[in-house]
XYZ file of C-alpha atoms in Angstrom:
645
model
C 127.457 41.904 -68.369
C 126.399 38.480 -67.535
C 124.600 37.991 -70.777
C 127.312 36.088 -72.510
C 127.360 33.510 -69.871
C 123.718 32.656 -70.498
C 122.984 29.183 -71.801
C 119.638 27.844 -72.969
C 119.081 24.480 -71.460
C 116.488 22.437 -73.293
C 114.818 19.699 -71.308
C 112.999 16.845 -72.833
C 109.288 17.477 -72.370
C 107.011 14.647 -71.618
C 103.834 14.210 -69.697
C 104.301 10.680 -68.364
C 106.643 9.557 -65.617
C 108.487 6.396 -66.285
C 108.753 3.816 -63.530
C 112.506 4.300 -63.198
C 111.916 8.024 -62.417
C 109.942 7.388 -59.221
C 111.997 8.521 -56.229
C 111.309 7.803 -52.608
C 112.000 10.966 -50.570
C 113.935 9.322 -47.805
C 116.292 7.465 -50.135
C 116.749 10.576 -52.232
C 117.885 12.641 -49.260
C 120.347 9.925 -48.250
C 121.987 9.926 -51.744
C 122.139 13.714 -51.809
C 124.079 13.730 -48.584
C 126.355 10.909 -49.754
C 127.178 12.532 -53.105
C 127.127 16.158 -51.972
C 124.474 17.314 -54.422
C 121.239 19.121 -53.849
C 119.566 19.425 -57.210
C 117.385 16.349 -56.547
C 118.211 14.709 -59.847
C 119.056 11.384 -58.426
C 116.871 8.461 -59.509
C 116.400 5.922 -56.726
C 114.901 2.492 -57.440
C 111.757 1.535 -55.473
C 112.197 -1.256 -52.964
C 110.423 -4.518 -53.931
C 108.845 -4.988 -50.458
C 107.321 -1.548 -50.512
C 105.809 -2.069 -53.907
C 104.416 -5.458 -52.943
C 102.782 -4.068 -49.771
C 101.256 -1.239 -51.683
C 99.785 -3.617 -54.267
C 98.429 -5.950 -51.582
C 96.636 -3.094 -49.832
C 95.252 -1.907 -53.125
C 94.091 -5.415 -53.964
C 92.341 -5.827 -50.615
C 90.514 -2.526 -51.028
C 89.363 -3.535 -54.469
C 88.297 -6.961 -53.174
C 86.195 -5.407 -50.411
C 84.558 -3.046 -52.867
C 83.860 -5.926 -55.228
C 82.201 -8.095 -52.563
C 80.146 -5.169 -51.227
C 78.936 -4.459 -54.735
C 78.183 -8.162 -55.243
C 76.235 -8.246 -51.964
C 74.125 -5.194 -52.782
C 73.435 -6.069 -56.400
C 73.258 -9.848 -56.387
C 72.697 -11.254 -52.899
C 70.373 -8.513 -51.595
C 69.280 -7.034 -54.859
C 65.811 -8.552 -54.836
C 65.213 -7.414 -51.270
C 66.196 -3.824 -52.006
C 64.167 -3.897 -55.177
C 61.151 -5.108 -53.241
C 61.612 -2.323 -50.693
C 61.884 0.208 -53.436
C 58.715 -1.080 -55.053
C 57.007 -1.187 -51.662
C 57.895 2.410 -51.033
C 56.727 3.308 -54.489
C 53.446 1.374 -54.367
C 50.980 1.204 -51.464
C 47.709 -0.700 -51.139
C 44.732 1.131 -49.677
C 41.378 -0.412 -48.820
C 38.110 0.837 -50.326
C 35.411 1.010 -47.690
C 32.311 -1.170 -47.997
C 29.134 -1.150 -45.939
C 28.473 -3.596 -43.103
C 25.182 -5.515 -43.384
C 22.187 -4.114 -41.494
C 19.371 -5.698 -39.478
C 15.587 -5.665 -39.989
C 12.661 -6.929 -37.940
C 10.108 -9.428 -39.313
C 8.223 -6.630 -41.087
C 11.420 -5.294 -42.708
C 11.618 -2.318 -40.411
C 15.290 -1.332 -40.275
C 16.743 -1.445 -36.758
C 20.455 -0.889 -37.439
C 21.937 1.789 -39.702
C 25.372 2.682 -41.071
C 26.099 6.382 -40.519
C 29.026 7.879 -42.495
C 31.803 9.522 -40.531
C 35.331 10.878 -41.118
C 38.287 9.827 -38.969
C 41.792 11.253 -38.765
C 44.467 8.561 -38.906
C 48.224 8.703 -38.497
C 50.473 6.254 -40.343
C 53.624 5.610 -38.298
C 55.231 3.971 -41.335
C 54.722 6.971 -43.598
C 57.599 8.716 -45.387
C 60.411 9.674 -43.036
C 60.762 13.275 -42.007
C 63.044 15.180 -39.664
C 62.097 15.599 -36.023
C 61.642 19.308 -36.585
C 59.223 18.676 -39.462
C 57.358 16.012 -37.469
C 56.992 18.315 -34.449
C 55.721 21.082 -36.692
C 53.061 18.798 -38.193
C 51.973 17.389 -34.809
C 51.652 20.849 -33.305
C 49.479 21.958 -36.215
C 47.233 18.893 -35.883
C 46.976 19.396 -32.111
C 45.994 23.024 -32.701
C 43.256 22.109 -35.196
C 41.863 19.324 -33.010
C 42.193 21.456 -29.870
C 44.264 18.736 -28.259
C 47.321 18.933 -26.033
C 50.461 18.568 -28.161
C 52.343 16.369 -25.682
C 49.264 14.248 -25.183
C 48.916 13.746 -28.946
C 52.589 12.845 -29.324
C 52.399 10.341 -26.445
C 49.197 8.862 -27.839
C 50.871 8.144 -31.171
C 54.158 6.962 -29.645
C 52.494 4.589 -27.173
C 50.373 2.839 -29.815
C 51.700 -0.571 -30.844
C 49.844 -0.349 -34.158
C 51.251 1.223 -37.290
C 47.953 2.997 -37.973
C 46.645 5.146 -35.120
C 43.196 6.674 -34.705
C 43.912 10.293 -33.801
C 40.320 11.515 -33.909
C 37.114 9.566 -34.566
C 34.019 11.107 -36.150
C 35.493 14.527 -36.851
C 33.335 17.562 -36.281
C 32.378 19.346 -39.489
C 34.417 22.514 -38.834
C 37.572 20.585 -37.960
C 37.064 18.283 -40.940
C 36.949 21.228 -43.346
C 40.155 22.736 -41.923
C 41.968 19.393 -42.053
C 40.874 18.759 -45.637
C 42.407 22.044 -46.766
C 45.709 21.299 -45.027
C 45.996 17.519 -45.324
C 48.725 17.641 -48.014
C 50.921 19.567 -45.599
C 50.332 17.162 -42.725
C 52.737 14.372 -43.615
C 51.687 11.001 -42.193
C 48.095 12.017 -41.574
C 45.105 10.825 -43.569
C 41.373 11.545 -43.452
C 39.475 8.314 -43.928
C 35.756 8.020 -44.612
C 34.205 5.159 -42.632
C 30.835 4.427 -41.065
C 29.572 3.826 -37.566
C 26.567 1.895 -36.280
C 23.403 3.693 -35.282
C 20.891 1.559 -33.379
C 17.192 2.299 -33.419
C 16.028 2.787 -29.801
C 19.314 1.487 -28.420
C 18.067 0.484 -24.971
C 15.082 -1.406 -26.405
C 17.065 -3.793 -28.592
C 20.519 -3.711 -26.969
C 20.696 -7.314 -25.731
C 19.592 -8.607 -29.117
C 21.664 -6.355 -31.377
C 24.797 -6.177 -29.253
C 27.411 -3.561 -30.093
C 30.726 -3.019 -31.920
C 34.258 -2.842 -30.553
C 37.759 -2.216 -31.936
C 39.332 -5.298 -33.484
C 42.000 -7.110 -31.474
C 45.321 -8.056 -33.015
C 44.601 -11.789 -32.649
C 41.321 -11.364 -34.534
C 43.084 -9.400 -37.243
C 45.708 -12.115 -37.680
C 42.937 -14.675 -38.138
C 41.214 -12.799 -40.995
C 43.621 -10.270 -42.555
C 41.739 -10.387 -45.858
C 38.627 -8.901 -44.255
C 39.954 -6.487 -41.651
C 42.517 -3.787 -40.976
C 43.796 -2.666 -37.591
C 41.341 0.252 -37.825
C 38.225 -1.927 -38.081
C 35.501 -2.615 -35.547
C 33.856 -6.008 -35.038
C 30.740 -7.298 -33.268
C 31.231 -7.653 -29.542
C 27.871 -9.006 -28.390
C 24.415 -9.979 -29.579
C 23.693 -10.501 -33.265
C 26.590 -8.209 -34.184
C 28.922 -10.806 -32.705
C 27.112 -14.068 -33.517
C 26.653 -13.158 -37.188
C 29.955 -11.303 -37.640
C 30.949 -13.489 -40.595
C 27.639 -12.669 -42.316
C 27.431 -8.971 -41.523
C 31.057 -8.076 -42.125
C 32.062 -6.238 -45.259
C 34.734 -7.271 -47.732
C 36.796 -4.148 -48.508
C 38.090 -3.366 -51.960
C 41.743 -2.647 -52.752
C 43.369 0.140 -54.754
C 47.070 0.161 -55.703
C 48.606 3.629 -55.517
C 51.931 4.607 -57.103
C 53.894 7.406 -55.406
C 57.068 9.313 -56.177
C 59.898 9.901 -53.713
C 58.062 12.888 -52.231
C 54.887 10.902 -51.672
C 52.943 12.480 -54.508
C 50.414 10.154 -56.169
C 51.370 9.193 -59.706
C 48.671 6.629 -60.517
C 45.888 4.503 -58.984
C 44.647 1.061 -59.982
C 41.671 -0.812 -58.463
C 42.673 -4.397 -57.654
C 39.444 -5.552 -55.953
C 35.976 -4.056 -55.715
C 34.382 -3.600 -52.269
C 31.563 -5.945 -51.269
C 28.958 -5.040 -48.654
C 28.107 -7.442 -45.858
C 24.873 -9.425 -45.940
C 21.845 -8.249 -43.964
C 19.640 -10.047 -41.444
C 15.863 -10.289 -41.199
C 14.665 -11.353 -37.746
C 11.634 -13.114 -36.321
C 11.467 -10.119 -33.991
C 8.356 -7.960 -33.805
C 9.907 -4.568 -33.023
C 6.615 -2.993 -31.952
C 6.014 -5.871 -29.533
C 9.566 -5.453 -28.232
C 8.958 -1.787 -27.463
C 5.679 -2.544 -25.731
C 7.207 -5.342 -23.648
C 10.038 -3.102 -22.433
C 7.638 -0.301 -21.560
C 5.295 -2.583 -19.602
C 8.075 -4.434 -17.798
C 9.846 -1.211 -16.815
C 6.641 0.176 -15.333
C 6.001 -3.001 -13.360
C 9.570 -3.137 -12.023
C 9.218 0.417 -10.785
C 5.868 -0.411 -9.203
C 7.109 -3.442 -7.254
C 10.452 -1.907 -6.343
C 12.585 -4.257 -8.420
C 15.282 -3.388 -10.933
C 15.722 -6.689 -12.747
C 13.445 -8.732 -14.941
C 13.070 -10.499 -18.278
C 10.472 -11.231 -20.916
C 10.996 -13.738 -23.713
C 8.308 -14.359 -26.360
C 8.403 -17.140 -28.966
C 6.322 -18.186 -31.921
C 5.158 -21.660 -30.764
C 4.956 -22.908 -34.348
C 8.573 -22.090 -35.269
C 10.568 -21.215 -32.174
C 11.185 -17.742 -33.637
C 12.002 -15.027 -31.085
C 9.251 -12.404 -31.200
C 10.636 -10.412 -28.278
C 13.574 -10.611 -25.878
C 13.918 -8.034 -23.123
C 16.387 -8.067 -20.247
C 16.329 -5.239 -17.700
C 18.206 -3.204 -16.799
C 19.358 -2.477 -20.331
C 21.869 -0.059 -21.853
C 22.184 2.210 -24.880
C 24.476 0.384 -27.294
C 24.960 3.610 -29.283
C 27.443 4.873 -26.676
C 29.884 2.177 -27.810
C 29.575 3.282 -31.440
C 30.151 6.904 -30.515
C 33.036 6.054 -28.191
C 31.524 7.996 -25.292
C 34.034 7.008 -22.621
C 32.175 8.419 -19.615
C 28.915 6.718 -20.624
C 30.687 3.416 -21.279
C 32.416 3.581 -17.900
C 29.080 4.243 -16.220
C 27.572 1.141 -17.851
C 30.544 -1.022 -16.903
C 30.475 0.114 -13.273
C 26.705 -0.170 -12.778
C 26.086 -2.602 -9.889
C 22.916 -3.861 -11.596
C 24.999 -5.115 -14.548
C 23.004 -3.793 -17.534
C 25.292 -5.628 -20.000
C 24.247 -8.953 -18.470
C 21.601 -10.686 -20.605
C 19.430 -12.338 -17.970
C 17.323 -14.192 -20.541
C 20.170 -16.446 -21.613
C 22.798 -16.007 -18.895
C 20.787 -15.635 -15.691
C 20.129 -18.805 -13.645
C 17.270 -18.884 -11.173
C 15.112 -21.169 -9.063
C 11.902 -21.611 -11.030
C 9.309 -22.165 -8.338
C 6.016 -23.705 -9.483
C 6.852 -23.139 -13.161
C 8.308 -26.647 -12.955
C 4.985 -28.329 -12.118
C 3.695 -28.980 -15.695
C 6.905 -30.921 -16.384
C 6.591 -32.901 -13.138
C 2.967 -33.685 -14.062
C 4.021 -34.973 -17.487
C 6.767 -37.096 -15.902
C 4.213 -38.681 -13.549
C 1.805 -39.423 -16.393
C 4.546 -40.834 -18.631
C 5.792 -43.079 -15.807
C 2.185 -44.107 -15.073
C 2.543 -43.581 -11.343
C -0.553 -41.403 -11.257
C -3.686 -40.882 -13.350
C -4.935 -37.384 -14.170
C -8.254 -38.073 -12.411
C -6.787 -39.316 -9.129
C -7.652 -37.082 -6.183
C -5.201 -36.233 -3.444
C -6.574 -34.566 -0.330
C -4.527 -31.446 0.436
C -4.727 -30.345 4.081
C -2.214 -27.563 3.556
C 0.976 -29.529 4.309
C 2.547 -32.943 4.660
C 4.275 -34.196 7.825
C 7.356 -36.385 7.437
C 9.045 -38.192 10.315
C 12.807 -38.049 10.554
C 14.280 -41.432 9.592
C 16.811 -41.453 12.408
C 14.858 -39.714 15.162
C 11.134 -40.474 14.795
C 10.194 -37.942 17.451
C 11.415 -35.216 15.055
C 9.038 -34.344 12.219
C 9.373 -32.155 9.159
C 6.476 -30.167 7.794
C 6.339 -29.214 4.110
C 3.767 -26.485 3.686
C 1.418 -25.215 1.045
C -0.079 -21.723 0.822
C -3.479 -23.111 1.743
C -5.499 -26.299 2.030
C -6.763 -27.112 -1.474
C -8.972 -30.055 -0.486
C -9.476 -32.931 -2.914
C -7.333 -32.154 -5.919
C -6.779 -33.906 -9.235
C -3.988 -33.069 -11.656
C -5.798 -30.334 -13.575
C -6.845 -28.562 -10.376
C -3.334 -29.040 -8.940
C -1.905 -27.202 -11.943
C -4.607 -24.534 -11.924
C -4.222 -23.747 -8.209
C -0.508 -24.636 -8.038
C -1.018 -27.092 -5.176
C 2.318 -27.874 -3.516
C 1.061 -30.887 -1.554
C -0.029 -32.640 -4.769
C 3.439 -32.232 -6.270
C 5.245 -33.113 -3.038
C 3.484 -36.473 -3.233
C 3.978 -36.902 -6.976
C 7.643 -35.962 -6.902
C 8.844 -37.393 -3.599
C 6.128 -39.889 -2.700
C 3.993 -39.820 0.430
C 1.991 -42.556 2.101
C 0.143 -44.525 -0.603
C 1.392 -42.325 -3.478
C 4.632 -43.445 -5.142
C 6.983 -40.655 -6.075
C 9.143 -40.077 -9.111
C 12.304 -39.635 -7.072
C 15.237 -37.364 -7.948
C 16.640 -39.573 -10.717
C 13.454 -39.706 -12.770
C 12.712 -36.043 -12.090
C 16.090 -35.096 -13.493
C 15.605 -37.414 -16.470
C 12.376 -35.700 -17.524
C 13.608 -32.188 -16.857
C 16.566 -32.916 -19.126
C 14.174 -34.393 -21.681
C 12.577 -30.940 -21.837
C 15.953 -29.259 -22.284
C 16.733 -28.146 -18.737
C 20.456 -28.147 -17.923
C 21.280 -27.920 -21.653
C 21.904 -24.861 -23.771
C 19.070 -24.255 -26.210
C 21.407 -23.126 -29.003
C 19.795 -19.712 -29.436
C 21.704 -17.637 -32.000
C 23.117 -14.937 -29.729
C 26.305 -15.371 -27.693
C 26.557 -15.763 -23.932
C 24.056 -18.557 -23.253
C 24.772 -20.706 -20.207
C 23.175 -24.009 -19.267
C 21.022 -24.470 -16.187
C 21.667 -26.841 -13.300
C 19.625 -29.729 -11.874
C 20.941 -31.082 -8.544
C 21.234 -34.799 -7.849
C 22.591 -37.165 -5.192
C 26.096 -37.399 -6.657
C 26.472 -33.619 -6.933
C 25.357 -33.014 -3.364
C 27.714 -35.643 -2.008
C 30.664 -34.431 -4.066
C 30.205 -30.686 -3.600
C 28.473 -30.316 -0.240
C 29.608 -33.562 1.363
C 26.021 -34.365 2.340
C 23.518 -37.074 1.607
C 20.320 -36.568 -0.369
C 17.228 -36.343 1.835
C 13.510 -36.682 1.090
C 13.231 -32.971 1.709
C 15.590 -32.339 -1.236
C 13.204 -34.259 -3.508
C 10.161 -32.418 -2.190
C 11.853 -29.080 -2.814
C 12.941 -30.117 -6.306
C 9.363 -31.203 -7.098
C 8.082 -27.652 -6.686
C 11.085 -25.885 -8.256
C 12.921 -24.933 -5.070
C 16.219 -25.899 -3.484
C 19.442 -26.028 -5.500
C 17.774 -25.885 -8.920
C 19.090 -23.137 -11.282
C 17.495 -22.704 -14.727
C 17.691 -19.932 -17.357
C 14.556 -18.160 -18.631
C 15.331 -19.284 -22.198
C 15.365 -22.915 -21.015
C 12.026 -22.432 -19.294
C 10.215 -20.920 -22.276
C 11.692 -23.489 -24.662
C 10.524 -26.367 -22.461
C 6.918 -25.134 -22.766
C 6.964 -25.250 -26.570
C 5.844 -28.937 -26.735
C 2.990 -28.113 -24.359
C 1.850 -25.133 -26.407
C 2.136 -26.811 -29.831
C 1.310 -30.418 -28.885
C 4.674 -32.108 -29.012
C 7.391 -30.197 -30.888
C 10.424 -28.621 -29.238
C 12.082 -26.048 -31.479
C 15.473 -24.460 -31.205
C 14.819 -20.782 -30.370
C 15.921 -18.688 -33.330
C 16.406 -14.915 -33.655
C 17.304 -14.677 -37.362
C 14.731 -15.687 -39.957
C 16.653 -15.076 -43.177
C 19.753 -13.574 -44.744
C 19.379 -11.145 -47.652
C 21.553 -9.177 -50.064
C 22.159 -5.734 -48.580
C 21.928 -3.920 -51.900
C 19.186 -5.791 -53.744
C 17.258 -7.328 -50.811
C 17.310 -10.647 -52.651
C 17.004 -13.732 -50.480
C 20.311 -15.488 -49.856
C 19.266 -18.007 -47.212
C 16.026 -18.883 -45.429
C 16.778 -20.256 -41.978
C 14.255 -23.011 -41.473
C 12.801 -23.694 -37.993
C 14.842 -26.424 -36.339
C 13.009 -29.124 -34.395
C 15.145 -30.352 -31.499
C 12.779 -33.240 -30.737
C 9.148 -34.183 -31.257
C 6.635 -36.841 -30.281
C 8.649 -37.691 -27.175
C 5.641 -37.194 -24.874
C 2.232 -38.798 -25.269
C -0.134 -36.253 -26.812
C -2.913 -37.247 -24.400
C -0.689 -36.443 -21.441
C 0.203 -33.083 -22.987
C -3.507 -32.362 -23.365
C -4.103 -32.962 -19.651
C -1.407 -30.444 -18.745
C -2.735 -27.916 -21.258
C -6.198 -28.231 -19.714
C -4.763 -27.664 -16.235
C -2.991 -24.514 -17.427
C -6.179 -23.301 -19.106
C -8.112 -23.996 -15.918
C -5.753 -21.610 -14.101
C -7.349 -18.840 -16.180
C -10.981 -19.978 -16.346
C -11.169 -21.054 -12.707
C -13.258 -24.100 -13.681
C -13.505 -26.410 -10.657
C -10.672 -24.378 -9.161
C -11.807 -21.647 -6.760
C -8.208 -20.687 -6.047
C -7.040 -20.692 -9.689
C -3.800 -18.764 -9.956
C -4.419 -16.706 -13.125
C -8.096 -15.736 -13.395
C -6.701 -12.216 -13.814
C -6.172 -13.143 -17.489
C -9.740 -14.303 -18.090
C -10.776 -10.933 -19.599
C -8.208 -11.060 -22.385
C -9.609 -10.824 -25.938
C -8.273 -14.353 -26.565
C -8.197 -17.551 -24.520
C -4.931 -18.144 -22.675
C -3.263 -20.888 -20.635
C -0.723 -20.130 -17.913
C 1.527 -21.500 -15.221
C 2.747 -19.141 -12.538
C 5.652 -19.562 -10.150
C 6.959 -17.969 -6.981
C 10.491 -18.954 -6.011
C 12.155 -18.322 -2.679
C 15.530 -16.564 -2.638
C 18.254 -16.391 0.036
C 17.035 -12.864 0.818
C 14.266 -12.786 3.377
C 10.782 -12.030 2.012
C 12.100 -11.541 -1.525
C 10.900 -13.852 -4.309
C 11.467 -14.405 -7.996
C 8.091 -14.142 -9.688
C 7.377 -16.211 -12.838
C 4.620 -16.665 -15.390
C 4.571 -18.636 -18.641
C 1.594 -18.034 -20.919
C 0.497 -19.133 -24.384
C -2.430 -17.829 -26.432
C -4.822 -18.355 -28.108
C -5.335 -21.646 -26.303
C -6.581 -23.714 -29.257
C -4.068 -22.445 -31.810
C -1.240 -20.574 -30.023
C 0.458 -17.680 -31.792
C 2.649 -16.558 -28.931
C 4.364 -18.141 -25.931
C 5.732 -15.813 -23.237
C 7.851 -16.350 -20.129
C 8.148 -13.465 -17.688
C 10.428 -13.355 -14.641
C 10.888 -10.510 -12.175
C 13.671 -10.741 -9.600
C 13.413 -9.911 -5.915
C 9.724 -9.112 -5.582
C 8.811 -8.274 -2.024
C 6.236 -10.700 -0.613
C 4.172 -13.380 -2.335
C 2.241 -11.704 -5.141
C 1.542 -12.103 -8.828
C 3.789 -9.369 -10.214
C 4.216 -11.032 -13.618
C 0.545 -11.631 -14.477
C -0.222 -7.908 -14.982
C 2.716 -7.765 -17.411
C 1.328 -10.758 -19.307
C -2.143 -9.243 -19.391
C -1.058 -5.824 -20.668
C 1.261 -7.268 -23.334
C -1.228 -9.857 -24.632
C -4.132 -7.428 -24.559
C -2.126 -5.004 -26.706
C -0.825 -7.781 -28.974
C -4.260 -9.157 -29.849
C -6.025 -5.791 -29.962
C -3.686 -3.705 -32.100
């Protein structure tokens, strides 16, 4: 019925909206109400302000996007590119071997033992906390470590690379190797550790290794990584620049998941150079054995032996007791290290080069030479020793001071005075008495310094200290006291405030043993290529001074020291105990008082054979109870073995 009223209305079809067809809803509703229509056909023009605001906002958004794009692509493009490359490429070091150490006969004393360490890289590819916890728990399980402890250990480290486990046990290593690709951030690295032949025998010479410090790493980044160990004492420290390796470098390309795409070697590894010493390792072992036995016998715990080649100054043996096993530092045995550090007898302390002691009568050959050089006494002049000298007090004549000897030696010339170690003779020579002029403290100090006392010898191991010779100025400045005749008498026989190192003592006897040459004591003889054993550098003996003492005066002192052994014209010769050695020897003994009652430092310096010395030895044992020759039996046993083997 309504069909005839139907009309087909045909609208113009188009897909685009013209600008004049845009209608703002609010304005449209207002016009509908005004005109009474509701078919929403009214076209309302857009306000100019609205359009302008819209375009401004749009422009600002586009401007911000443009500048951000410019910043990322132009201003910071190189930085982001570098980071991308850095994440894609990493540089890993290729391990090289540290140089080793041999004795004079090319017997190897230090070895490199391969080991595998587990390392965590804190700058490795990022992973979620859940993934990281999962990996850490698995590693803790394999290593049988506490999970929280492992997490704290890694978190507390200030280094990007963290040692998680050193020297992995074989079973744990195998398990880790099979799972390492699943343990993000962890890496098994093959390194080597030091193994020292008879650690306690050679410890003070070889030294030990310790983890590198950040300051050391910053000084030589081309040679070390934060994971490296460096020499901490002994030859390991002194010759660090020679022994150290030069690692190689390999450039590794990775994808976003950390998978290795390619590897390229940028630098080949280079092993460190090796050292050949003057040291006789068999002699070293014998010296330690004999000295240990003697210390036990006399109830002492501390002593030293230092043996030189008189013709070169080369160190044939250097023993300081108590000693320590330097292998515990390589193995990282914390309990053993702590025990060494807390030992009241200080086993790390090298008494040969760092200990300072009163020398006792060991000083007398040098005082004799000073007197001869100053021409205040002739070697044939006799001084009658009654067992002491009596000195009146300058201010109160009724007070007298007595300076004693062990016995009355009777008429004594210089050779007998040295052989029997006559104190009265050297009181008179050093301090003057009655008709005998004395050297006085100034000249005594001058000659002691001429023989190297109070100066470091320059031995090639770290830790050497210089000795101390007292004088008037020192006593006034430090103690606030004047210098008395008694101070000179005490200095003349090696007592009082004098403090000298064993290395200074033995070095000062070199010109006596070899007729005039003082050498710098030297441990290392030559440097060789670690792989081919080819000579790189021969370290020539270094003469500190020579011909500074008249050879005839040296000969007098040598004869006095020889007389101590033969007993010729010296019924109380101090070292006739050595007369049965297979070679002729010359010796000067010494007994030095200590602040501890009835305890003495016992000395002996010996060279042999007398006519053409091959070895010069100084022995010192601390805190020997009573006056006795504790060092002479050590000298006898060592020299008897040395010349009979």
